[in-house]
XYZ file of C-alpha atoms in Angstrom:
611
model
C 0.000 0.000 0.000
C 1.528 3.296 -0.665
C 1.952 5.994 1.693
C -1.114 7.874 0.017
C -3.525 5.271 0.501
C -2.280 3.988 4.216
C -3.301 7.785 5.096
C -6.545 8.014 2.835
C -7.756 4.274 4.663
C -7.837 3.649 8.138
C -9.501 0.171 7.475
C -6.277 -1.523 8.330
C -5.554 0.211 11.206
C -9.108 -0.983 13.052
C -8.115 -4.469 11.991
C -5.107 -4.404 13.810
C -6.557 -3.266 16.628
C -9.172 -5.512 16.311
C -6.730 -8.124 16.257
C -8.375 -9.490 12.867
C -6.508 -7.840 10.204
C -2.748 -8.611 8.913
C 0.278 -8.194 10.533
C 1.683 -4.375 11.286
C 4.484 -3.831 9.237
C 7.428 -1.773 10.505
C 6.805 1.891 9.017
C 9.951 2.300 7.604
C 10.669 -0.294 5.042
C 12.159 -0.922 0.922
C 9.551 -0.351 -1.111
C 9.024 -3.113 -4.094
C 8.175 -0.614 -6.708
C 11.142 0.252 -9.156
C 8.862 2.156 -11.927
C 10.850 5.214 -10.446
C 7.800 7.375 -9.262
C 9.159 10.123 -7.322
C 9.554 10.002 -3.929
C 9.766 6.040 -3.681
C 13.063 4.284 -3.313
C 14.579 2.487 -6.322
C 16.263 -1.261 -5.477
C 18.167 -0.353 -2.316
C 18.198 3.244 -2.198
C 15.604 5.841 0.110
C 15.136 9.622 -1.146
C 16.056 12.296 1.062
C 12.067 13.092 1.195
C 11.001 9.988 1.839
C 13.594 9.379 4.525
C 12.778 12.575 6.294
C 8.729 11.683 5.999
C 9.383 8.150 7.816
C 11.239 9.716 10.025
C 8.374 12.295 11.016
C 5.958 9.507 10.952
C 8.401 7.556 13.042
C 8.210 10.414 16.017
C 4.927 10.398 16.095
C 3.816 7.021 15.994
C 6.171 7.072 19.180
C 4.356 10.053 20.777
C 0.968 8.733 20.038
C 2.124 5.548 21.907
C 3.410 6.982 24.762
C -0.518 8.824 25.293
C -2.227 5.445 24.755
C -0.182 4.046 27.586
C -0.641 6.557 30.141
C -4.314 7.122 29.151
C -5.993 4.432 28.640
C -9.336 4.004 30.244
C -9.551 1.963 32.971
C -6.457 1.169 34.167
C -4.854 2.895 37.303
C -1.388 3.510 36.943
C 1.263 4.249 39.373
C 5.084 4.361 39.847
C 5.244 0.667 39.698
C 3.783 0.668 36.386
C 6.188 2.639 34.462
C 6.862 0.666 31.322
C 10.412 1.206 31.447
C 10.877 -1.069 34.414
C 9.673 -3.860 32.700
C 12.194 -6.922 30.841
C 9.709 -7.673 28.421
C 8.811 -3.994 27.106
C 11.037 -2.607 23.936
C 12.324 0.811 24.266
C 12.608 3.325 21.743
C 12.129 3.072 17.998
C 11.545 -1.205 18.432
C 7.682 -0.467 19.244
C 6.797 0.643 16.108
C 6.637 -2.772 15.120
C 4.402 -4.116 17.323
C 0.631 -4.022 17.715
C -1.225 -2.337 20.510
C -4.849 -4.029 21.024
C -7.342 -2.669 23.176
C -9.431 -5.760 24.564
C -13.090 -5.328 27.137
C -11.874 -8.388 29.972
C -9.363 -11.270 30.405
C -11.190 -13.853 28.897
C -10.996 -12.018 25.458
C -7.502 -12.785 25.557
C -8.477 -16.705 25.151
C -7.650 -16.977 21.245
C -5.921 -13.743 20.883
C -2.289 -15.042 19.888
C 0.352 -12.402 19.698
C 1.909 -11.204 16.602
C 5.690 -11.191 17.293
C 7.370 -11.269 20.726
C 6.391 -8.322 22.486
C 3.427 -7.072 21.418
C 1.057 -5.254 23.784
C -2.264 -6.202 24.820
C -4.530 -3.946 27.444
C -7.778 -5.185 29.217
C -10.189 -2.945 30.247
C -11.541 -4.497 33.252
C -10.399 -8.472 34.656
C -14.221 -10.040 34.445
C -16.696 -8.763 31.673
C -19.811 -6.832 32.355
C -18.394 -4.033 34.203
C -20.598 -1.842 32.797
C -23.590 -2.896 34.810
C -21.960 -2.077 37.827
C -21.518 1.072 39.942
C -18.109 0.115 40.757
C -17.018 0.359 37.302
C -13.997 -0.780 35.674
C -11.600 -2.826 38.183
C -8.740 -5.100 37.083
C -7.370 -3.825 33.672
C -3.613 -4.410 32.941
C -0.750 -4.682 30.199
C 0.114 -7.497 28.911
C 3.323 -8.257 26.726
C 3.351 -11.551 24.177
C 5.950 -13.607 25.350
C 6.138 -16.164 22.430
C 8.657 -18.292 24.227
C 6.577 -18.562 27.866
C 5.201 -22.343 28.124
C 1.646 -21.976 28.562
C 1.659 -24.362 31.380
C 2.480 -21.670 33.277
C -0.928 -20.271 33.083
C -2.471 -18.614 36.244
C -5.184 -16.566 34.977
C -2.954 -13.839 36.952
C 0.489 -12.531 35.529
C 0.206 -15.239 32.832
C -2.324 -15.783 30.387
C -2.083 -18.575 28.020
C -4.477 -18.014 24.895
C -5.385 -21.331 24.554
C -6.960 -21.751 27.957
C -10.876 -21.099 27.640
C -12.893 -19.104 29.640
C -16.047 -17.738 29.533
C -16.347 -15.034 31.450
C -18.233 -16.272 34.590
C -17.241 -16.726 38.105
C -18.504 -20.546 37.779
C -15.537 -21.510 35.247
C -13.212 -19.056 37.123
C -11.356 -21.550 39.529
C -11.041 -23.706 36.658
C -9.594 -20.955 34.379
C -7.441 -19.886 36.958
C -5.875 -23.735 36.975
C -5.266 -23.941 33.596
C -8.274 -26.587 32.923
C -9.142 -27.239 28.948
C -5.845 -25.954 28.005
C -6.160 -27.174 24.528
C -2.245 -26.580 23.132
C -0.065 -27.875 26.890
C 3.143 -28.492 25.152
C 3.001 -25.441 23.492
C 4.902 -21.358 24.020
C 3.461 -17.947 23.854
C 1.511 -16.539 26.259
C 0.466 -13.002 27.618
C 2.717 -12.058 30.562
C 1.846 -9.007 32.936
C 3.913 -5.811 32.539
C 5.109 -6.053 35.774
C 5.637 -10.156 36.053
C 8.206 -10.180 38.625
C 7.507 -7.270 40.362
C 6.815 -8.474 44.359
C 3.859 -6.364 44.661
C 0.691 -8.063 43.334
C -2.850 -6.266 42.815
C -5.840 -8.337 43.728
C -8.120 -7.068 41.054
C -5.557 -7.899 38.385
C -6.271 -11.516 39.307
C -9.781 -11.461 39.457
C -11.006 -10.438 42.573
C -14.126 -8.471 43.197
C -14.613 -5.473 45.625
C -18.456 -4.478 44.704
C -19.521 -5.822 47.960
C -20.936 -8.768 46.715
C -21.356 -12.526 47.885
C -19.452 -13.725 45.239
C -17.410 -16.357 44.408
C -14.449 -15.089 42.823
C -12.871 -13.863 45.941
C -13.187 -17.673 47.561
C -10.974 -18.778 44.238
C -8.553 -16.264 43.672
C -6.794 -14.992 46.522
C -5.397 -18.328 48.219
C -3.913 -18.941 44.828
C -2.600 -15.735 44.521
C -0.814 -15.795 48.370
C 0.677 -19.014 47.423
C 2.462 -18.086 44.135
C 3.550 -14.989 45.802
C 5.872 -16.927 48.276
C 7.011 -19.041 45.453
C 10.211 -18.204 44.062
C 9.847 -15.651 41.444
C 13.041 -13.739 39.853
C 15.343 -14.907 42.491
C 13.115 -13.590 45.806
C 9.850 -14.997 47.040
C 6.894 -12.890 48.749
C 5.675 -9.191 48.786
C 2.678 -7.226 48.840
C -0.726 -8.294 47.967
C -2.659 -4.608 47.280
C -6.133 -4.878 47.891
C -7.355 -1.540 45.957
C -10.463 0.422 47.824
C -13.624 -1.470 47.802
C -15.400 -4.358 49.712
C -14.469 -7.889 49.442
C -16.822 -10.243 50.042
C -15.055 -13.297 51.514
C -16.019 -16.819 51.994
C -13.250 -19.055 52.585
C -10.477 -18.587 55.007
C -7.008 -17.532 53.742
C -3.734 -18.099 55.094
C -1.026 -15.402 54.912
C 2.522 -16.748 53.902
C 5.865 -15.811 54.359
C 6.874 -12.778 54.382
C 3.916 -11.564 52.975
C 1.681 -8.036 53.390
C -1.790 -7.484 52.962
C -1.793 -3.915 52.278
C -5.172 -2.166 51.731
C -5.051 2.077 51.649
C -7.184 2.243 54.847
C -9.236 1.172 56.990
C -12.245 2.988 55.799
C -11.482 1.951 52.126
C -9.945 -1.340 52.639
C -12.916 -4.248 54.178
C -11.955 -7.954 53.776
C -15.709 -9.238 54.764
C -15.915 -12.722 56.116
C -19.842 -12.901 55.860
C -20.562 -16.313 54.421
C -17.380 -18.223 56.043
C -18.802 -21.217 57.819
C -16.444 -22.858 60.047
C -12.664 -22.053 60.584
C -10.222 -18.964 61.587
C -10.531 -15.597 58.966
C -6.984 -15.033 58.212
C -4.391 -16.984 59.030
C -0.540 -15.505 59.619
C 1.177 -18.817 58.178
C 2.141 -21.316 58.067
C 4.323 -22.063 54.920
C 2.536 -23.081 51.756
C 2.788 -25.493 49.156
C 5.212 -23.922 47.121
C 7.703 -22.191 49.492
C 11.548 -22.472 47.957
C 13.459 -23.439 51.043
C 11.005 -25.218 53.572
C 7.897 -27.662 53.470
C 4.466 -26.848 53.948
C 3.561 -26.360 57.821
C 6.272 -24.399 58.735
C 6.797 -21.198 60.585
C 6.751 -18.225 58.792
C 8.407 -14.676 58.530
C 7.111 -10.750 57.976
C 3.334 -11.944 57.685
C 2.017 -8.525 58.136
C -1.522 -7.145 57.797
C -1.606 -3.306 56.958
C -4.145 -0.358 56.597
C -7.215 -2.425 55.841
C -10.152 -3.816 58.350
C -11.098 -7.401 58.493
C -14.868 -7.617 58.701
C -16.552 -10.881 60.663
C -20.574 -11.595 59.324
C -22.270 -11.244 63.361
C -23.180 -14.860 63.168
C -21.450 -17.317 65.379
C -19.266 -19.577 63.404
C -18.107 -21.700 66.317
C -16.174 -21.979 69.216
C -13.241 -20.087 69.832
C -12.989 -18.621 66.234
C -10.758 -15.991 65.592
C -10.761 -12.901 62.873
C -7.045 -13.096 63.067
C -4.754 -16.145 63.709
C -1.262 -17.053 63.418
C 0.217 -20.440 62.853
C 3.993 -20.395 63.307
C 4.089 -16.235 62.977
C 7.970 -15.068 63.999
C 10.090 -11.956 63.804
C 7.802 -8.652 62.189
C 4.725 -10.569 61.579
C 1.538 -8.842 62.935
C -1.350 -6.284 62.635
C -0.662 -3.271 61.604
C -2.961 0.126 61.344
C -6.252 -1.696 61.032
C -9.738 -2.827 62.328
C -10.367 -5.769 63.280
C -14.524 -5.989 63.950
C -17.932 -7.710 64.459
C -16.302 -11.164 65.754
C -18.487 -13.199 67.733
C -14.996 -15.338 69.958
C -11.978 -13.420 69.736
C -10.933 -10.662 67.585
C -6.595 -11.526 67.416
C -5.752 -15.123 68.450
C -1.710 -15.252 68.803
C -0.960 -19.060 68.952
C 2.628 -19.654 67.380
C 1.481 -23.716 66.200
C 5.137 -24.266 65.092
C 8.627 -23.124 65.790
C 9.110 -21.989 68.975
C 9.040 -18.232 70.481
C 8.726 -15.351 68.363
C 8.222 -11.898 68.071
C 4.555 -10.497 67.325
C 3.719 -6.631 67.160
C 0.275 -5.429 67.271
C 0.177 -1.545 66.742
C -2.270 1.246 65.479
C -5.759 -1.441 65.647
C -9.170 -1.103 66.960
C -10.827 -4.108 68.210
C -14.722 -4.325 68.234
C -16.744 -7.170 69.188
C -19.973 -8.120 67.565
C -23.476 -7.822 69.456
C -24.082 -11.274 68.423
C -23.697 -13.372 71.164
C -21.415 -17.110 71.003
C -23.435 -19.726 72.045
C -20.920 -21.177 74.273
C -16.926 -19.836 75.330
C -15.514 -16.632 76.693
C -15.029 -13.687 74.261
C -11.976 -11.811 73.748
C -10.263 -9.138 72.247
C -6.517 -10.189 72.048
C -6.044 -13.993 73.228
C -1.820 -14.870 73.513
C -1.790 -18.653 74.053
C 2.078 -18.875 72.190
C 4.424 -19.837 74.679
C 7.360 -17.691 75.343
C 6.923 -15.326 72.620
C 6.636 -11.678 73.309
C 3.493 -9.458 72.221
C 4.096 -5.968 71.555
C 0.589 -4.341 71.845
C 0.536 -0.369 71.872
C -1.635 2.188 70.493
C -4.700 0.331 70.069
C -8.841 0.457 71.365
C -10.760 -2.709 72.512
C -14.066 -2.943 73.409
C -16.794 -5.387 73.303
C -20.564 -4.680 72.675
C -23.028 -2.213 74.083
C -25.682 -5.323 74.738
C -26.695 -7.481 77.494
C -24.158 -9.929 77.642
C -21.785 -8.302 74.769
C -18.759 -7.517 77.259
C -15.215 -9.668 76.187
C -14.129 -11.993 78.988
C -10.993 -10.065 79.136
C -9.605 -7.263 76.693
C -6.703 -9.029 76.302
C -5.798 -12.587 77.829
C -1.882 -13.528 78.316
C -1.845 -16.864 78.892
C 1.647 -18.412 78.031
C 3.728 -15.218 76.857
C 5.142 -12.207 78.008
C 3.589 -8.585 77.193
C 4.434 -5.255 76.551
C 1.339 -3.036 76.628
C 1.468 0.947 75.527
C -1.131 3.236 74.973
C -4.132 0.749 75.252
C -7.587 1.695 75.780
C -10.358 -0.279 77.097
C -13.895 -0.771 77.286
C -17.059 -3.107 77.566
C -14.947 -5.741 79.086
C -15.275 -7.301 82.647
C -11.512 -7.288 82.816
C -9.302 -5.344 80.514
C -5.708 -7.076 80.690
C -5.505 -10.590 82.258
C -1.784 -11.367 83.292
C -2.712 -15.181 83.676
C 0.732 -16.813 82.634
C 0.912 -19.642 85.494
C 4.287 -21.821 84.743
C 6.365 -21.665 87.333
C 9.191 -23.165 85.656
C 8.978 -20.126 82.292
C 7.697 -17.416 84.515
C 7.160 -14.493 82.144
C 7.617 -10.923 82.386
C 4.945 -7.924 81.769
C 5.115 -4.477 81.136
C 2.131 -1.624 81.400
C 2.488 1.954 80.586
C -0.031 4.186 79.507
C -3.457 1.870 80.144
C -6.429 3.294 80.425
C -10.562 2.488 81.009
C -13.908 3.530 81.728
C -16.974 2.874 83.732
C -17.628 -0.357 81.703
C -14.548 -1.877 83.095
C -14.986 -3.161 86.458
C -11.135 -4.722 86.181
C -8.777 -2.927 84.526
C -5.620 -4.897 85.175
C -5.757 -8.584 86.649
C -2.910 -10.560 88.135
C -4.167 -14.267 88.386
C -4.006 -15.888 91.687
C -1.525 -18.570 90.344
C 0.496 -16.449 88.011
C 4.051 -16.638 87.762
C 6.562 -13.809 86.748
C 6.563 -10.324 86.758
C 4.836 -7.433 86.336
C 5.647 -3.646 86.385
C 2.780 -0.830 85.994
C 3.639 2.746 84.932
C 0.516 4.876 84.336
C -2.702 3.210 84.573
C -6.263 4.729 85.479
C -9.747 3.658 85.619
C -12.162 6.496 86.504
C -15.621 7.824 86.097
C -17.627 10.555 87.009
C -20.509 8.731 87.907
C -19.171 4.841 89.051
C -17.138 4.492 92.149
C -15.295 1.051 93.254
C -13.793 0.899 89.708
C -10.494 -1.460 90.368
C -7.560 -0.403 88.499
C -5.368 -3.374 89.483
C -6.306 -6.811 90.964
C -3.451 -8.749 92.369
C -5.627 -11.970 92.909
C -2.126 -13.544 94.066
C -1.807 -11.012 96.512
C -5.162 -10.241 97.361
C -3.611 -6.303 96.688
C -6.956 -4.297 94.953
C -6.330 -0.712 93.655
C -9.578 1.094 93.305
C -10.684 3.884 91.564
C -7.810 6.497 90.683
C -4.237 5.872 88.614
C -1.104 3.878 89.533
C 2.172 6.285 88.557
C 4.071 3.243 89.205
C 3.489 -0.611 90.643
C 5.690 -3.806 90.757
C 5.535 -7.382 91.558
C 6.984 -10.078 91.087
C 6.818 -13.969 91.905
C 10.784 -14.768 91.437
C 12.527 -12.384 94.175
C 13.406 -9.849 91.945
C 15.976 -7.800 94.050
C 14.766 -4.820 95.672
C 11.559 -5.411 95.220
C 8.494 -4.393 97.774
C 5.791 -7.045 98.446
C 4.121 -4.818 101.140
C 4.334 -2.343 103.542
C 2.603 -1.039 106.536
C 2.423 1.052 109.838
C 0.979 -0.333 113.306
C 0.267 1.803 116.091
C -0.216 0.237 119.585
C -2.127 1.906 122.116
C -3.626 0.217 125.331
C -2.635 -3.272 124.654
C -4.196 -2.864 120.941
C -2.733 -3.346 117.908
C -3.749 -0.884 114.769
C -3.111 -0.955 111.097
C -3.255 2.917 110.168
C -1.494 2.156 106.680
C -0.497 -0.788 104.109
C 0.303 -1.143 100.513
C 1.034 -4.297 98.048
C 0.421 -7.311 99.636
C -2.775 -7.290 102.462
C -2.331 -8.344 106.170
C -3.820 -7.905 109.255
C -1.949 -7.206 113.012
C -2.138 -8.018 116.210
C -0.648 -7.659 119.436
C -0.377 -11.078 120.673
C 1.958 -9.824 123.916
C 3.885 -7.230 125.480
C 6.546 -6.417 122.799
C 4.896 -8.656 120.065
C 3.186 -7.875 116.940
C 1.870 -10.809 115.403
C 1.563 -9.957 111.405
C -0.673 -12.351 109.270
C -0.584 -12.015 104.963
C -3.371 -12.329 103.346
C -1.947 -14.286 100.397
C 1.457 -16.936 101.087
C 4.662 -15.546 100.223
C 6.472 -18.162 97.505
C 8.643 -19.545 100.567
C 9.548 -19.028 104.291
C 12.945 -16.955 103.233
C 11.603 -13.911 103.083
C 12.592 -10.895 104.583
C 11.231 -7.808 106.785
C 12.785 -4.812 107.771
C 11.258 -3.449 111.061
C 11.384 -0.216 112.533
C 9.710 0.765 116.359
C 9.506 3.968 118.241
C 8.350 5.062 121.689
C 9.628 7.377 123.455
C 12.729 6.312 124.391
C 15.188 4.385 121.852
C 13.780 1.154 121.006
C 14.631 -1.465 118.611
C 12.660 -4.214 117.051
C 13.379 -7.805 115.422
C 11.457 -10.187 112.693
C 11.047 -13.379 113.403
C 9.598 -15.641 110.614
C 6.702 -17.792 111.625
C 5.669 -19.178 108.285
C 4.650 -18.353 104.555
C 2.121 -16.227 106.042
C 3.087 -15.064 109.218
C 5.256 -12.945 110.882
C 6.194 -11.417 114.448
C 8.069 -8.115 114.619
C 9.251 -7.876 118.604
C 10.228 -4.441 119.978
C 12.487 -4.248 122.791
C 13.626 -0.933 124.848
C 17.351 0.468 125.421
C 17.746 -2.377 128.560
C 16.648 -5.174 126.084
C 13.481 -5.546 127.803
C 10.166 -6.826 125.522
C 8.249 -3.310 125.396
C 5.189 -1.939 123.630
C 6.269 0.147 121.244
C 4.104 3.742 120.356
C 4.130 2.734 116.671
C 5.463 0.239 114.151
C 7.022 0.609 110.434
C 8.235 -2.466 108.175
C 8.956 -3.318 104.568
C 8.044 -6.928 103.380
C 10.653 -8.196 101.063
C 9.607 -11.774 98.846
């Protein structure tokens, strides 16, 4: 066609698009013609004109490229899409060779076989009928032909073999997505995602739905999708998993691999919605998956993060014990970051290692909100650590239960096994708010509170259980309202010690004789044969004067053994001095005795009760 008639009939240009007419031709070519016509090239030879003409056409073939790509409808980009960064995209002058099709969905690609290697294909939307829907178009990419790719590495995801047929509907999507009716296995050339081997991986571009629907494309997708993430690809394995604004209507429960991040772009925009799932945990952090390139399925796992997105239960009980959040063998970074974790029926974040041993597990920037559906049976509750030596990191974060009869949590937060670090936690609708309940005497573990804080629909802010073993230090807590007295900030069940409504600055206890350490202290008075407590803190006790010159003390709770010590101090009016004699794990007598060494009542009584 001469250069007269390729501008006078744009026929041939909607084929290619189309992807029904011939082969593009590179612009610049020999023409066949040697009748000498001027302007056309003779044998091997190009005119000045002509040469300057291809060249113009050249530039702005190239410039009109460059617009489709960064304008096409549909398709979000961002600075991980910049063509450049991808192996598979020609640079310069080599695209004028290949064709650019515009395609509606995914499964038009099923037929569509690329022209030469490289050639550019760009879906509108990942499922058909968009159109119908107020969401719009979600799920358009680039593709590149890569004519040597086998096609059975078809995923319906980052590689599309042509030759796989679907149909468009959510029915035939799970067996799209494996490759099922693949009608040319042995054979190359398939479309490959701009960005294949990128580590960040959009949901949407692999056939998820976020219209808020009860579909099912979301139950077949994603699970996939996490486990060819932690595959091996290019050399590294995991990355992000982008789940773009919307709701995503969830049936199935996922398990998060290693070192993997679900990232949403808020917790307003971002709602994974478990509303159909029947039986089972939400999300899982871990374990390893089927496909992981250095350990077996089962394993512990690395970095599984969740980020800026809120996970969504359906306010139906689902069964016993049932947890939004999970983790199965969750180490070093893993955890819950900046999100919501809401209407669960058992417990909202269930930390339970499963595999490997301690770990590490951070919980920071989350809101915790029970559902005011009821469980049929169990305790509810907010954060539930049942690891085992592992240390939970849980600061800046608000748990509640429900404003209905029965809707307080059990406890806020439950440490049963591990040790806790607790900052800038608020709490409400619970009947205790932390639970230090850790009770193994030979792994006693350690606690740390600073900055706690609850309301009138706390009773029990902090709880030490009566068998617990460890440690626990207090620095800023408070429980107050207006209108409800008899509030207890901190319940030493062990000790029988209860702190009632006001704030602690600072409080410490421990079962393991840490050194220095204060398990009570008090002030007796006697005054006509009568012994008075008129002031005791940490552990309780009562006194009495059982002689002349001897206070009989008696604890309320047992100290761990008899080798504890006391540190007595007696005044009259003359110089006096006093002893401590050790009567058992639970009693004491402090003897005063005047400047002769005579047993003498003493005016008043001071002593420190080291465990």
């Amino acid at each position: 066609m001469s250069e007269q008639n390729r501008n006078e009939d744009p026929t041939g240009e909607e084929q290619q698009l189309n992807g029904s007419g011939p082969q593009v031709q590179p612009i610049m070519q020999q023409s066949d013609r040697t009748d000498g016509t001027e302007g056309q090239a003779t044998g091997a030879s190009i005119s000045r004109r002509k040469l300057l003409a291809s060249v113009g056409l050249a530039s702005v073939a190239m410039a009109a490229g460059t617009v489709m790509s960064s304008m096409t409808p549909g398709y979000a980009r961002d600075k991980d899409d910049d063509v450049t960064d991808s192996v598979y995209v020609n640079k310069g002058a080599a695209h004028l060779g290949k064709v650019c099709r515009h395609v509606d969905n995914v499964s038009s690609l099923s037929g569509l076989i690329g022209s030469c290697q490289g050639d550019f294909v760009e879906t509108t939307s990942y499922h058909p009928g968009w159109a119908g829907t107020l969401i719009g178009p979600v799920g358009g990419a680039q593709f590149v032909w890569d004519s040597t790719r086998p096609r059975s590495q078809h995923n319906g995801g980052n590689i599309v073999s042509p030759t796989v047929p679907w149909d468009g509907t959510e029915a035939a999507l799970a067996a799209y997505i494996a490759g099922t009716g693949e009608t040319s296995p042995g054979a190359t050339g398939c479309w490959v995602h701009r960005n294949y081997g990128s580590n960040t991986f959009n949901v949407l571009q692999w056939g998820a739905k976020n219209d808020a629907t009860l579909n099912g494309a979301n139950n077949v997708v994603l699970q996939p999708l996490f486990d060819y993430a932690e595959k091996a690809v290019g050399g590294g394995y995991g990355g992000i998993i982008k789940f773009p604004r919307g709701n995503y209507g969830i049936g199935v429960p996922l398990n998060v691999r290693d070192r993997m991040t679900l990232q949403g772009e808020g917790t307003a925009a971002t709602i994974l919605h478990f509303r159909t799932l029947a039986s089972g945990h939400a999300i899982t952090l871990g374990p390893t998956g089927p496909d992981h390139p250095t350990r077996p399925p089962g394993q512990y796992v690395f970095a599984a993060r969740l980020e800026k997105l809120t996970v969504a239960g359906g306010n139906t009980y689902k069964g016993l014990d049932r947890a939004m959040v999970y983790t199965d063998g969750a180490h070093e970074h893993s955890g819950v970051f900046e999100c919501v974790i809401r209407d669960f029926t058992s417990f909202g974040i269930h930390y339970n290692t499963g595999n490997g041993g301690p770990a590490l597990f951070e919980i920071s920037d989350v809101e915790i909100y029970a559902s005011t559906v009821l469980p049929s049976a169990g305790i509810r509750r907010g954060v539930y650590s049942s690891a085992g030596g592992a240390l939970v990191l849980l600061r800046h974060a608000t748990i509640t239960g429900a404003q209905v009869t029965g809707g307080k949590l059990g406890q806020g937060v439950l440490m049963a096994k591990d040790n806790l670090v607790a900052s800038g936690v608020h709490l409400e609708e619970s009947t205790v708010g932390i639970s230090l309940s850790q009770i193994a005497a030979s792994e006693p573990r350690t606690n740390t509170l600073s900055g706690v804080t609850g309301n009138a629909t706390v009773p029990e802010l902090i709880e030490v259980g009566s068998t617990f073993e460890g440690s626990v230090t207090v620095m800023g807590a408070s429980s107050t309202s207006l209108a409800t007295t008899g509030l207890g900030v901190l319940n030493n069940r062990r000790t029988g010690e209860m702190l009632k409504d006001g704030t602690i600055s600072l409080y410490s206890y421990t079962t393991i004789g840490g050194e220095g350490t204060a398990a009570a202290r008090g002030r007796i008075t006697v005054s006509g044969g009568t012994a008075a407590v008129v002031k005791a803190t940490g552990r309780p006790f009562t006194a009495a004067r059982t002689s002349v010159g001897v206070i009989t003390v008696t604890l309320a709770k047992p100290m761990p053994d008899i080798n504890y010590v006391v540190i007595p101090t007696a005044r009259l009016s003359m110089e006096m001095s006093a002893e401590f004699v050790p009567i058992s794990t639970t009693v004491f007598e402090i003897r005063t005795y005047n400047s002769s060494g005579v047993l003498t009542d003493p005016g008043s009584v001071w002593f420190v009760l080291f465990s």
